[in-house]
């Protein structure tokens, strides 16, 4: 097993008398996109602020590439690139000047070629010399990513990276994040409250609520746990249901729609042919994609 | 090397703001207007008769001294004045006049408040702006200690203060030379020290005027910097520092009969009081003031540093 890039060990955060994070332990590995999923106010941003040292850890330890964030801040943070909440830039400077500003603060020297390369990568070449004042939110987000990647970090932290982006922008960012994680063996730590988004972006996911980590799972496992079903609209319903059950399909009738459980793709074709052969009228048949949403809602269900 | 790059960044961030250039423009404009007013509106004094004026002042002071016992401080002050005036007449050293290069430069020191004001604005906003724009988050996740970030900002504020002062000195020299030439000026300034009158070259007198005033600028902008760092609000820092700068000396004067007043910052910021006049509170000396100023300076910097270093950033 490879060494984790970031290690969190029983991290707690207390502000005044209020405990915001109740002991979270977590490892993030190179080459993976780790999703930190939770409703608003769950403690995602607080956790991220502690990882990058903006907030002090009350109890527990955070290591980045083996360096303790609070005790050895400069070595630890040199390995990190991050956007925290909105990508706020100096808007009276141009995008390029913003990048130069951060490049000057890097441990290893960053050449003009490297800046140019990053600018091309995030697709800002055309407008990089304009003042950030005139940038759209999407452009700021890209500049934010450029800023985070400038010094080739081994851990990339993105807090709500698709906030305020249009669907095309979201897709682009998502694909880009997956690509750099897998190609450059970068560990990416993404937080979001958008389930669908996380489902498409992450390899592994941790669900956080009320400052507690409820579950950490590989995305595949999380999705596999749910049974796949096919929704069937067929006439006459009752007879059809009895007939299909006699062929040992297991069926639920929910609000007049038959939900047929299946195991694999081939089952869909078999089911369709069974219905057609029976002579009943088939109006609609579609596979219901089990979204993470159900899993998520189930896990974070408020106890009433 | 690292600090140099950070200073480069901080300078970039203040000089690329339009507001900074507006302040510099205003400063130039004010000096220009001041020069024009001094040249064309204020009446030229009759410099030929300075001997007679000095003679009249001497009679006045002598009368005042003989007419009973004024306060001890006042008496000291009058005696000093008297000694200077008598020396002036005896050695034929004309006084400083507004319509000369040196006179204009000396008058310009009255406008140093503008340099203080603008330096306060920069000091009050250099930390607070990073918080209000949210850029502090990206600034503090660099491999640099928070202490260094704060130091680079503080040094930038002080450097801006000196840029403003240098600009004032340079501009007042140029405008003074342009409008008044080198004519009719005093060549030496008379001061009273250790019981006798001393002649001081004019240029060094004027530079020392600016020098003493720069102490005030450093102290007040360090205060503004601290308020800005602690409360993260530039409006509060500007308002509070300006309020103190304008009311502080009045407050001290009002309460000058109490001894504890001498420990107040504003009783000590004006070191000129030891050169040109009498101290605000009896018994104060220049070394006392310097020690008080250093203590305040240490207090301000430690508070700023500790708060900046340890506070969680949650903007």
Coordinates of C-alpha atoms in Angstrom, one line a residue:
Chain A
X1 CA 0.0 0.0 0.0
X2 CA 1.3 3.5 -0.8
X3 CA 2.0 6.0 1.8
X4 CA -0.9 8.5 2.4
X5 CA -0.2 12.1 1.4
X6 CA -2.4 13.5 4.1
X7 CA -3.1 11.9 7.5
X8 CA -5.6 13.1 10.0
X9 CA -5.5 11.5 13.4
X10 CA -8.4 12.0 15.7
X11 CA -8.7 15.6 14.9
X12 CA -10.9 17.7 17.1
X13 CA -11.8 21.4 17.0
X14 CA -13.4 23.3 19.7
X15 CA -14.4 26.9 19.6
X16 CA -15.4 28.3 22.9
X17 CA -17.5 25.5 24.5
X18 CA -18.7 24.3 21.2
X19 CA -17.1 21.2 19.6
X20 CA -17.2 21.6 15.9
X21 CA -15.2 18.5 14.9
X22 CA -15.4 15.4 17.0
X23 CA -12.3 13.4 16.3
X24 CA -11.9 12.7 12.6
X25 CA -9.3 10.3 11.4
X26 CA -8.7 10.0 7.7
X27 CA -6.0 9.2 5.1
X28 CA -5.8 10.6 1.6
X29 CA -3.6 8.7 -0.9
X30 CA -1.8 9.8 -4.0
X31 CA -3.7 9.4 -7.3
X32 CA -7.1 9.5 -5.8
X33 CA -9.9 12.1 -5.7
X34 CA -11.3 12.0 -2.2
X35 CA -14.7 13.5 -1.7
X36 CA -15.6 15.1 1.6
X37 CA -19.4 15.1 1.5
X38 CA -21.7 16.7 4.0
X39 CA -24.6 19.1 4.4
X40 CA -23.9 22.7 4.9
X41 CA -22.6 23.4 8.4
X42 CA -21.3 19.9 8.9
X43 CA -17.7 21.1 9.5
X44 CA -16.2 20.6 6.0
X45 CA -14.7 24.0 5.7
X46 CA -13.5 23.9 9.3
X47 CA -11.7 20.6 8.6
X48 CA -10.1 22.1 5.5
X49 CA -9.0 25.2 7.3
X50 CA -7.3 23.0 9.8
X51 CA -5.5 20.9 7.2
X52 CA -4.0 24.1 5.6
X53 CA -3.2 25.6 9.0
X54 CA -5.6 28.6 8.8
X55 CA -7.2 27.2 12.0
X56 CA -5.4 25.5 14.9
X57 CA -6.2 21.9 15.7
X58 CA -7.6 21.7 19.2
X59 CA -6.6 18.0 19.6
X60 CA -5.2 15.4 17.4
X61 CA -2.6 15.7 14.5
X62 CA -2.6 16.4 10.9
X63 CA 0.4 15.3 8.7
X64 CA 1.1 16.2 5.1
X65 CA 3.8 14.1 3.5
X66 CA 4.9 13.3 7.1
X67 CA 5.2 16.9 8.2
X68 CA 3.0 18.1 11.1
X69 CA 0.8 21.0 10.0
X70 CA 1.0 22.9 13.2
X71 CA 4.6 22.0 14.3
X72 CA 6.3 22.1 10.9
X73 CA 3.9 24.4 9.0
X74 CA 6.2 25.6 6.3
X75 CA 7.3 22.2 5.2
X76 CA 3.8 20.8 5.3
X77 CA 2.2 23.6 3.5
X78 CA 4.8 23.7 0.7
X79 CA 3.2 20.4 -0.4
X80 CA -0.3 21.8 -0.6
X81 CA -2.2 23.8 -3.1
X82 CA -5.7 24.9 -2.2
X83 CA -8.8 26.9 -2.9
X84 CA -10.8 27.7 0.3
X85 CA -14.4 28.6 -0.4
X86 CA -14.4 31.2 -3.1
X87 CA -11.2 31.8 -5.2
X88 CA -10.6 35.4 -4.0
X89 CA -7.9 37.1 -5.9
X90 CA -6.5 40.7 -5.9
X91 CA -8.9 42.1 -8.4
X92 CA -6.9 45.3 -9.1
X93 CA -4.1 43.1 -10.5
X94 CA -4.2 41.0 -13.7
X95 CA -4.5 37.3 -13.5
X96 CA -0.9 36.9 -14.5
X97 CA 0.3 39.3 -11.7
X98 CA -1.8 37.3 -9.2
X99 CA 0.1 34.2 -10.3
X100 CA 3.4 36.0 -10.1
X101 CA 2.5 37.2 -6.6
X102 CA 2.0 33.6 -5.4
X103 CA 5.0 32.3 -7.4
X104 CA 7.3 34.6 -5.4
X105 CA 6.1 32.9 -2.2
X106 CA 7.0 29.4 -3.4
X107 CA 9.9 27.5 -2.0
X108 CA 11.1 26.2 -5.3
X109 CA 11.6 28.9 -7.9
X110 CA 8.7 29.0 -10.5
X111 CA 9.7 30.0 -14.0
X112 CA 7.7 32.1 -16.4
X113 CA 7.4 29.0 -18.6
X114 CA 5.8 27.1 -15.7
X115 CA 3.3 30.0 -15.2
X116 CA 2.6 30.0 -18.9
X117 CA 2.1 26.2 -18.9
X118 CA -0.4 26.3 -16.0
X119 CA -2.3 29.2 -17.6
X120 CA -2.7 27.2 -20.8
X121 CA -3.7 24.1 -18.7
X122 CA -6.6 26.0 -17.1
X123 CA -7.5 27.7 -20.4
X124 CA -7.0 31.3 -19.5
X125 CA -4.3 32.2 -22.0
X126 CA -6.4 34.7 -23.9
X127 CA -7.3 36.9 -20.9
X128 CA -4.5 36.3 -18.4
X129 CA -3.2 39.9 -18.7
X130 CA -6.6 41.4 -18.0
X131 CA -7.5 42.6 -14.5
X132 CA -9.3 40.0 -12.4
X133 CA -12.0 42.7 -11.7
X134 CA -13.4 41.8 -15.1
X135 CA -13.3 38.0 -14.7
X136 CA -16.4 35.9 -14.5
X137 CA -16.8 33.5 -11.6
X138 CA -15.7 30.6 -13.8
X139 CA -12.5 32.4 -14.8
X140 CA -11.8 33.2 -11.2
X141 CA -12.3 29.5 -10.4
X142 CA -9.8 28.6 -13.1
X143 CA -7.3 31.2 -11.9
X144 CA -7.8 29.7 -8.4
X145 CA -6.9 26.3 -9.6
X146 CA -3.9 27.7 -11.5
X147 CA -2.7 29.3 -8.3
X148 CA -3.1 26.1 -6.4
X149 CA -1.2 24.0 -9.0
X150 CA 1.6 26.5 -9.6
X151 CA 4.1 24.9 -7.3
X152 CA 3.3 21.3 -8.3
X153 CA 1.8 20.3 -4.9
X154 CA 1.3 16.7 -3.9
X155 CA -2.0 17.5 -2.2
X156 CA -4.6 19.6 -3.9
X157 CA -7.5 20.8 -1.7
X158 CA -10.6 22.2 -3.3
X159 CA -13.4 23.5 -1.2
X160 CA -16.7 23.5 -3.2
X161 CA -14.8 23.7 -6.5
X162 CA -17.8 23.8 -8.8
X163 CA -19.6 26.6 -6.9
X164 CA -21.0 29.1 -9.3
X165 CA -19.9 27.4 -12.4
X166 CA -22.2 26.6 -15.3
X167 CA -22.8 23.0 -16.3
X168 CA -20.1 23.1 -19.0
X169 CA -17.6 24.6 -16.6
X170 CA -18.5 22.0 -13.9
X171 CA -17.9 19.2 -16.4
X172 CA -14.6 20.6 -17.5
X173 CA -13.3 21.1 -14.0
X174 CA -14.4 17.7 -13.0
X175 CA -12.6 16.0 -15.9
X176 CA -9.6 18.1 -15.3
X177 CA -9.4 17.2 -11.6
X178 CA -9.8 13.5 -12.4
X179 CA -7.1 13.7 -15.0
X180 CA -4.5 15.4 -12.9
X181 CA -5.2 13.1 -10.0
X182 CA -4.7 10.0 -12.0
X183 CA -2.0 11.1 -14.4
X184 CA 0.2 13.1 -12.1
X185 CA -0.5 10.9 -9.0
X186 CA -1.8 13.8 -7.1
X187 CA -4.0 13.5 -4.1
X188 CA -7.1 15.6 -4.5
X189 CA -9.3 16.4 -1.5
X190 CA -12.6 17.9 -2.6
X191 CA -15.4 19.0 -0.4
X192 CA -19.0 19.5 -1.6
X193 CA -22.6 19.3 -0.5
X194 CA -23.6 18.4 -4.0
X195 CA -24.1 14.6 -4.2
X196 CA -24.4 14.1 -7.9
X197 CA -21.3 16.1 -8.4
X198 CA -19.3 14.0 -6.0
X199 CA -20.6 10.8 -7.5
X200 CA -19.1 11.7 -10.8
X201 CA -15.8 13.1 -9.5
X202 CA -14.6 11.0 -6.6
X203 CA -12.9 7.7 -6.2
X204 CA -13.5 7.6 -2.5
X205 CA -15.9 9.4 -0.3
X206 CA -16.2 10.4 3.3
X207 CA -19.6 11.5 4.6
X208 CA -19.5 14.0 7.4
X209 CA -22.3 15.3 9.6
X210 CA -22.3 17.4 12.7
X211 CA -18.5 17.2 12.8
X212 CA -18.4 13.4 12.7
X213 CA -17.2 11.2 9.9
X214 CA -20.0 8.8 9.4
X215 CA -18.6 6.5 6.7
X216 CA -15.6 6.3 4.3
X217 CA -16.1 4.1 1.3
X218 CA -15.0 3.5 -2.2
X219 CA -17.4 5.0 -4.6
X220 CA -18.0 1.7 -6.3
X221 CA -18.8 -0.1 -3.0
X222 CA -21.1 2.7 -2.0
X223 CA -23.1 2.4 -5.2
X224 CA -23.0 -1.4 -5.3
X225 CA -24.6 -1.8 -1.9
X226 CA -27.9 -0.7 -3.4
X227 CA -29.8 -3.2 -5.6
X228 CA -30.4 -2.2 -9.2
X229 CA -34.0 -1.9 -10.3
X230 CA -35.9 -1.5 -13.5
X231 CA -39.1 0.4 -13.7
X232 CA -41.7 -1.1 -15.9
X233 CA -45.0 0.3 -17.1
X234 CA -47.0 -2.6 -18.5
X235 CA -50.7 -3.3 -19.2
X236 CA -52.6 -5.0 -17.6
X237 CA -50.6 -4.5 -14.5
X238 CA -51.9 -7.1 -12.2
X239 CA -51.8 -10.0 -14.5
X240 CA -48.4 -9.0 -15.8
X241 CA -47.0 -8.8 -12.3
X242 CA -48.3 -12.3 -11.4
X243 CA -46.9 -13.6 -14.7
X244 CA -43.5 -12.1 -14.1
X245 CA -43.4 -13.3 -10.5
X246 CA -44.1 -16.8 -11.8
X247 CA -40.9 -16.5 -13.8
X248 CA -39.1 -15.7 -10.5
X249 CA -38.6 -12.0 -10.9
X250 CA -38.9 -10.1 -7.7
X251 CA -41.2 -7.2 -8.0
X252 CA -42.4 -4.2 -6.0
X253 CA -45.5 -2.3 -7.0
X254 CA -44.9 1.3 -6.1
X255 CA -47.6 3.8 -7.1
X256 CA -48.7 1.7 -10.1
X257 CA -45.1 1.3 -11.4
X258 CA -43.5 -2.1 -11.2
X259 CA -40.0 -2.0 -9.8
X260 CA -38.2 -5.1 -10.9
X261 CA -34.9 -6.0 -9.2
X262 CA -32.1 -7.1 -11.4
X263 CA -28.5 -8.1 -11.0
X264 CA -26.8 -7.2 -14.2
X265 CA -27.3 -5.5 -17.5
X266 CA -28.3 -8.7 -19.3
X267 CA -31.3 -9.0 -17.0
X268 CA -32.9 -6.0 -18.6
X269 CA -32.9 -7.6 -22.0
X270 CA -34.2 -10.9 -20.5
X271 CA -37.0 -9.0 -18.7
X272 CA -38.1 -7.1 -21.8
X273 CA -38.2 -10.3 -23.9
X274 CA -40.2 -12.0 -21.1
X275 CA -42.8 -9.3 -21.2
X276 CA -43.0 -9.1 -24.9
X277 CA -43.4 -12.9 -25.2
X278 CA -46.2 -12.9 -22.7
X279 CA -48.3 -10.7 -25.0
X280 CA -48.8 -7.9 -22.4
X281 CA -48.5 -4.4 -23.6
X282 CA -45.2 -2.8 -22.6
X283 CA -45.2 1.0 -22.5
X284 CA -42.0 1.9 -20.8
X285 CA -39.0 0.2 -19.4
X286 CA -36.1 2.0 -17.8
X287 CA -33.3 1.3 -15.4
X288 CA -33.4 3.4 -12.3
X289 CA -30.0 4.7 -11.5
X290 CA -29.3 4.3 -7.8
X291 CA -27.9 7.7 -6.9
X292 CA -25.6 8.4 -4.0
X293 CA -28.3 10.7 -2.9
X294 CA -30.3 8.0 -1.3
X295 CA -27.3 6.5 0.4
X296 CA -26.3 10.0 1.6
X297 CA -29.8 10.9 2.8
X298 CA -30.1 7.6 4.6
X299 CA -26.7 8.1 6.3
X300 CA -27.3 11.6 7.4
X301 CA -31.0 11.1 8.3
X302 CA -31.8 13.3 11.3
X303 CA -32.9 11.3 14.3
X304 CA -36.3 12.5 15.1
Chain B
X1 CA 16.0 36.9 0.0
X2 CA 12.5 35.5 0.9
X3 CA 11.7 38.7 2.8
X4 CA 12.8 40.7 -0.2
X5 CA 10.3 38.9 -2.5
X6 CA 7.6 39.4 0.1
X7 CA 8.3 43.1 0.3
X8 CA 8.2 43.2 -3.5
X9 CA 4.7 41.7 -3.3
X10 CA 3.5 44.1 -0.7
X11 CA 4.8 47.1 -2.5
X12 CA 3.1 45.8 -5.7
X13 CA -0.2 45.5 -3.8
X14 CA -0.1 49.1 -2.6
X15 CA 1.3 50.9 -5.6
X16 CA -1.0 49.1 -8.0
X17 CA -4.0 50.5 -6.3
X18 CA -5.4 53.7 -7.8
X19 CA -6.2 55.0 -4.3
X20 CA -2.5 55.2 -3.5
X21 CA -1.8 57.4 -6.5
X22 CA -4.7 59.6 -5.7
X23 CA -3.1 60.2 -2.3
X24 CA 0.3 60.9 -3.8
X25 CA -1.4 63.3 -6.3
X26 CA -3.3 65.1 -3.5
X27 CA 0.0 65.5 -1.6
X28 CA 1.6 67.1 -4.6
X29 CA -1.4 69.3 -5.3
X30 CA -1.5 70.5 -1.7
X31 CA 2.2 71.5 -1.7
X32 CA 1.7 73.3 -5.0
X33 CA -1.3 75.3 -3.7
X34 CA 0.6 76.0 -0.5
X35 CA 3.6 77.4 -2.5
X36 CA 1.3 79.5 -4.6
X37 CA -0.5 80.9 -1.6
X38 CA 2.7 81.7 0.2
X39 CA 4.0 83.4 -2.9
X40 CA 1.1 85.5 -4.1
X41 CA -1.5 85.8 -1.3
X42 CA 0.4 86.1 2.0
X43 CA 1.9 89.5 2.3
X44 CA 5.6 89.7 2.2
X45 CA 6.9 90.8 5.5
X46 CA 9.2 93.7 5.8
X47 CA 12.4 91.9 6.2
X48 CA 14.5 95.0 6.4
X49 CA 13.2 95.9 9.8
X50 CA 13.8 92.5 11.6
X51 CA 16.2 94.3 13.9
X52 CA 13.5 96.6 15.0
X53 CA 11.0 93.8 15.5
X54 CA 13.5 91.8 17.5
X55 CA 14.1 94.9 19.7
X56 CA 10.4 95.3 20.3
X57 CA 10.1 91.6 21.3
X58 CA 12.9 91.9 23.7
X59 CA 11.2 94.9 25.4
X60 CA 8.0 92.9 25.6
X61 CA 9.7 89.8 27.1
X62 CA 11.5 91.9 29.7
X63 CA 8.3 93.6 30.7
X64 CA 6.6 90.2 31.1
X65 CA 9.5 88.9 33.2
X66 CA 9.6 91.9 35.5
X67 CA 5.8 92.1 36.0
X68 CA 5.7 89.4 38.6
X69 CA 6.5 85.7 38.8
X70 CA 4.9 83.7 36.0
X71 CA 5.0 79.9 35.9
X72 CA 8.4 78.3 36.1
X73 CA 8.1 76.8 32.7
X74 CA 7.0 80.0 31.2
X75 CA 9.8 81.9 32.8
X76 CA 12.3 79.4 31.3
X77 CA 10.8 79.7 27.9
X78 CA 10.9 83.5 28.0
X79 CA 14.5 83.6 29.1
X80 CA 15.5 81.3 26.3
X81 CA 13.7 83.5 23.8
X82 CA 15.4 86.5 25.2
X83 CA 18.8 84.9 24.9
X84 CA 18.2 84.0 21.3
X85 CA 16.9 87.4 20.3
X86 CA 19.9 89.1 21.9
X87 CA 22.3 86.8 20.2
X88 CA 20.5 87.5 16.9
X89 CA 21.0 91.2 17.3
X90 CA 24.6 91.0 18.5
X91 CA 25.7 88.6 15.7
X92 CA 23.5 89.9 13.0
X93 CA 21.7 86.7 12.2
X94 CA 18.4 87.4 10.4
X95 CA 15.4 85.2 11.4
X96 CA 13.8 82.6 9.1
X97 CA 11.3 84.2 6.6
X98 CA 8.4 82.6 4.8
X99 CA 9.3 84.1 1.5
X100 CA 12.6 82.3 1.3
X101 CA 13.6 78.8 0.3
X102 CA 14.4 77.7 3.8
X103 CA 11.4 79.5 5.3
X104 CA 9.1 77.8 2.8
X105 CA 10.6 74.4 3.6
X106 CA 10.2 75.0 7.3
X107 CA 6.6 76.1 6.8
X108 CA 5.9 72.9 4.9
X109 CA 6.6 70.9 8.0
X110 CA 3.2 72.1 9.2
X111 CA 1.7 70.0 6.4
X112 CA 3.3 66.8 7.5
X113 CA -0.1 65.9 9.0
X114 CA -1.1 65.0 5.4
X115 CA 1.8 62.5 5.1
X116 CA 0.7 61.1 8.5
X117 CA -2.9 60.8 7.3
X118 CA -2.0 59.0 4.1
X119 CA 0.4 56.6 5.9
X120 CA -2.4 55.9 8.4
X121 CA -4.7 55.0 5.5
X122 CA -2.1 52.5 4.2
X123 CA -1.3 51.1 7.7
X124 CA -5.0 50.7 8.5
X125 CA -5.8 48.9 5.2
X126 CA -2.8 46.7 4.5
X127 CA -3.9 43.9 6.8
X128 CA -7.6 44.6 7.0
X129 CA -8.0 44.6 3.2
X130 CA -6.6 41.1 2.9
X131 CA -9.3 40.0 5.4
X132 CA -12.2 41.9 3.8
X133 CA -11.3 40.6 0.3
X134 CA -10.7 37.1 1.5
X135 CA -7.2 37.0 0.0
X136 CA -5.7 36.4 3.4
X137 CA -6.6 32.7 3.1
X138 CA -4.5 32.2 0.0
X139 CA -1.7 34.4 1.4
X140 CA -1.4 32.4 4.6
X141 CA -1.3 29.0 3.0
X142 CA 2.2 29.7 1.6
X143 CA 5.4 28.3 3.0
X144 CA 6.1 31.5 5.0
X145 CA 5.5 32.1 8.6
X146 CA 2.7 34.4 9.6
X147 CA 5.3 36.6 11.5
X148 CA 7.1 37.2 8.2
X149 CA 3.9 38.1 6.4
X150 CA 3.1 40.7 9.1
X151 CA 6.7 42.0 9.1
X152 CA 6.7 42.5 5.3
X153 CA 3.5 44.4 5.6
X154 CA 4.7 46.6 8.5
X155 CA 8.0 47.4 6.7
X156 CA 6.0 48.3 3.6
X157 CA 3.9 50.8 5.7
X158 CA 7.0 52.4 7.2
X159 CA 8.6 52.6 3.7
X160 CA 5.4 54.3 2.4
X161 CA 5.6 56.8 5.2
X162 CA 9.2 57.6 4.2
X163 CA 8.3 57.9 0.6
X164 CA 5.7 60.4 1.5
X165 CA 8.1 62.4 3.7
X166 CA 10.9 62.3 1.1
X167 CA 8.4 63.4 -1.5
X168 CA 7.5 66.3 0.8
X169 CA 11.1 67.3 1.4
X170 CA 12.0 67.0 -2.2
X171 CA 9.0 68.8 -3.5
X172 CA 9.2 71.6 -0.9
X173 CA 12.8 72.1 -1.9
X174 CA 12.0 72.3 -5.6
X175 CA 8.9 74.5 -5.2
X176 CA 10.8 76.7 -2.7
X177 CA 13.7 77.2 -5.1
X178 CA 11.3 77.7 -8.0
X179 CA 9.1 80.3 -6.2
X180 CA 11.5 82.0 -3.8
X181 CA 14.9 81.4 -5.2
X182 CA 17.8 81.4 -2.8
X183 CA 17.3 85.0 -1.8
X184 CA 16.8 86.7 1.5
X185 CA 17.1 83.6 3.7
X186 CA 18.6 83.1 7.0
X187 CA 21.8 81.1 6.8
X188 CA 21.6 79.7 10.3
X189 CA 19.0 78.7 12.8
X190 CA 19.5 79.7 16.4
X191 CA 18.7 77.2 19.1
X192 CA 19.2 77.3 22.8
X193 CA 20.9 74.4 24.4
X194 CA 22.7 73.8 27.7
X195 CA 22.4 77.4 28.7
X196 CA 23.8 79.0 25.5
X197 CA 22.7 80.0 22.0
X198 CA 24.0 77.8 19.2
X199 CA 24.0 78.3 15.5
X200 CA 22.8 75.4 13.4
X201 CA 23.1 75.2 9.6
X202 CA 19.7 75.8 8.1
X203 CA 19.6 72.6 6.0
X204 CA 20.2 70.4 9.1
X205 CA 17.6 72.3 11.0
X206 CA 15.0 71.7 8.4
X207 CA 15.9 68.0 8.0
X208 CA 15.7 67.6 11.7
X209 CA 12.2 69.2 11.7
X210 CA 11.2 66.4 9.3
X211 CA 13.1 63.9 11.3
X212 CA 11.3 64.7 14.5
X213 CA 7.9 64.6 12.7
X214 CA 8.8 61.2 11.2
X215 CA 8.8 59.8 14.8
X216 CA 5.1 60.9 15.0
X217 CA 4.3 59.2 11.7
X218 CA 6.0 56.0 12.8
X219 CA 4.1 55.9 16.1
X220 CA 0.7 56.7 14.8
X221 CA 0.9 54.3 11.8
X222 CA 2.2 51.6 14.1
X223 CA -0.9 52.2 16.2
X224 CA -3.2 52.1 13.1
X225 CA -1.5 48.9 12.0
X226 CA -2.2 47.3 15.3
X227 CA -5.8 48.3 15.3
X228 CA -6.2 47.1 11.8
X229 CA -4.6 43.7 12.6
X230 CA -6.6 43.2 15.8
X231 CA -10.0 44.3 14.5
X232 CA -9.5 43.5 10.8
X233 CA -11.4 46.7 9.9
X234 CA -9.7 49.4 8.0
X235 CA -12.5 51.9 8.7
X236 CA -12.2 51.4 12.4
X237 CA -8.4 51.7 12.3
X238 CA -8.5 54.9 10.2
X239 CA -11.2 56.5 12.3
X240 CA -9.7 55.6 15.6
X241 CA -6.1 56.6 14.7
X242 CA -7.2 59.9 13.2
X243 CA -9.4 60.7 16.2
X244 CA -6.5 60.0 18.5
X245 CA -4.1 62.0 16.4
X246 CA -6.2 65.1 16.4
X247 CA -7.6 64.9 19.9
X248 CA -4.7 63.3 21.7
X249 CA -2.5 66.4 22.0
X250 CA -5.4 68.5 23.1
X251 CA -6.4 66.0 25.7
X252 CA -2.8 66.0 27.0
X253 CA -2.7 69.8 27.1
X254 CA -6.0 69.9 28.9
X255 CA -4.8 67.5 31.6
X256 CA -1.2 68.7 31.7
X257 CA -1.4 69.6 35.3
X258 CA -1.6 66.0 36.2
X259 CA 1.7 64.1 36.4
X260 CA 0.5 60.8 35.0
X261 CA -0.3 62.5 31.7
X262 CA 3.3 62.3 30.7
X263 CA 2.9 58.5 30.2
X264 CA 0.3 59.1 27.5
X265 CA 1.6 58.4 24.0
X266 CA 0.6 61.8 22.7
X267 CA 2.5 63.7 25.3
X268 CA 5.6 62.2 23.9
X269 CA 5.2 61.9 20.1
X270 CA 6.1 65.5 19.5
X271 CA 9.9 65.5 20.2
X272 CA 10.0 69.1 18.8
X273 CA 8.8 70.2 22.2
X274 CA 12.3 69.8 23.5
X275 CA 13.9 71.9 20.8
X276 CA 11.5 74.8 20.2
X277 CA 9.7 75.1 23.4
X278 CA 8.8 73.7 26.7
X279 CA 7.7 70.2 27.4
X280 CA 4.0 69.5 27.8
X281 CA 4.3 68.3 31.3
X282 CA 6.9 69.8 33.6
X283 CA 9.8 67.5 34.3
X284 CA 9.7 65.6 31.0
X285 CA 13.0 65.1 29.2
X286 CA 13.8 63.9 25.7
X287 CA 15.2 60.7 27.0
X288 CA 12.1 60.1 29.1
X289 CA 10.0 60.6 25.9
X290 CA 12.2 58.3 23.9
X291 CA 11.8 55.5 26.5
X292 CA 8.1 55.9 26.6
X293 CA 7.9 55.9 22.8
X294 CA 10.0 52.7 22.6
X295 CA 7.7 51.0 25.2
X296 CA 4.6 51.9 23.3
X297 CA 6.2 50.7 20.1
X298 CA 7.0 47.3 21.7
X299 CA 3.5 47.1 23.0
X300 CA 1.9 47.8 19.6
X301 CA 4.1 45.4 17.7
X302 CA 3.8 42.6 20.2
X303 CA 0.0 42.9 20.3
X304 CA -0.2 42.9 16.5
X305 CA 2.1 40.0 16.1
X306 CA 0.5 37.8 18.8
X307 CA -3.0 38.4 17.5
X308 CA -2.0 37.8 13.9
X309 CA 0.1 34.8 14.7
X310 CA -2.4 32.9 16.8
X311 CA -5.8 33.8 15.6
X312 CA -7.8 31.3 13.5
X313 CA -8.6 32.7 10.1
X314 CA -12.3 32.3 9.4
X315 CA -13.3 34.8 6.8

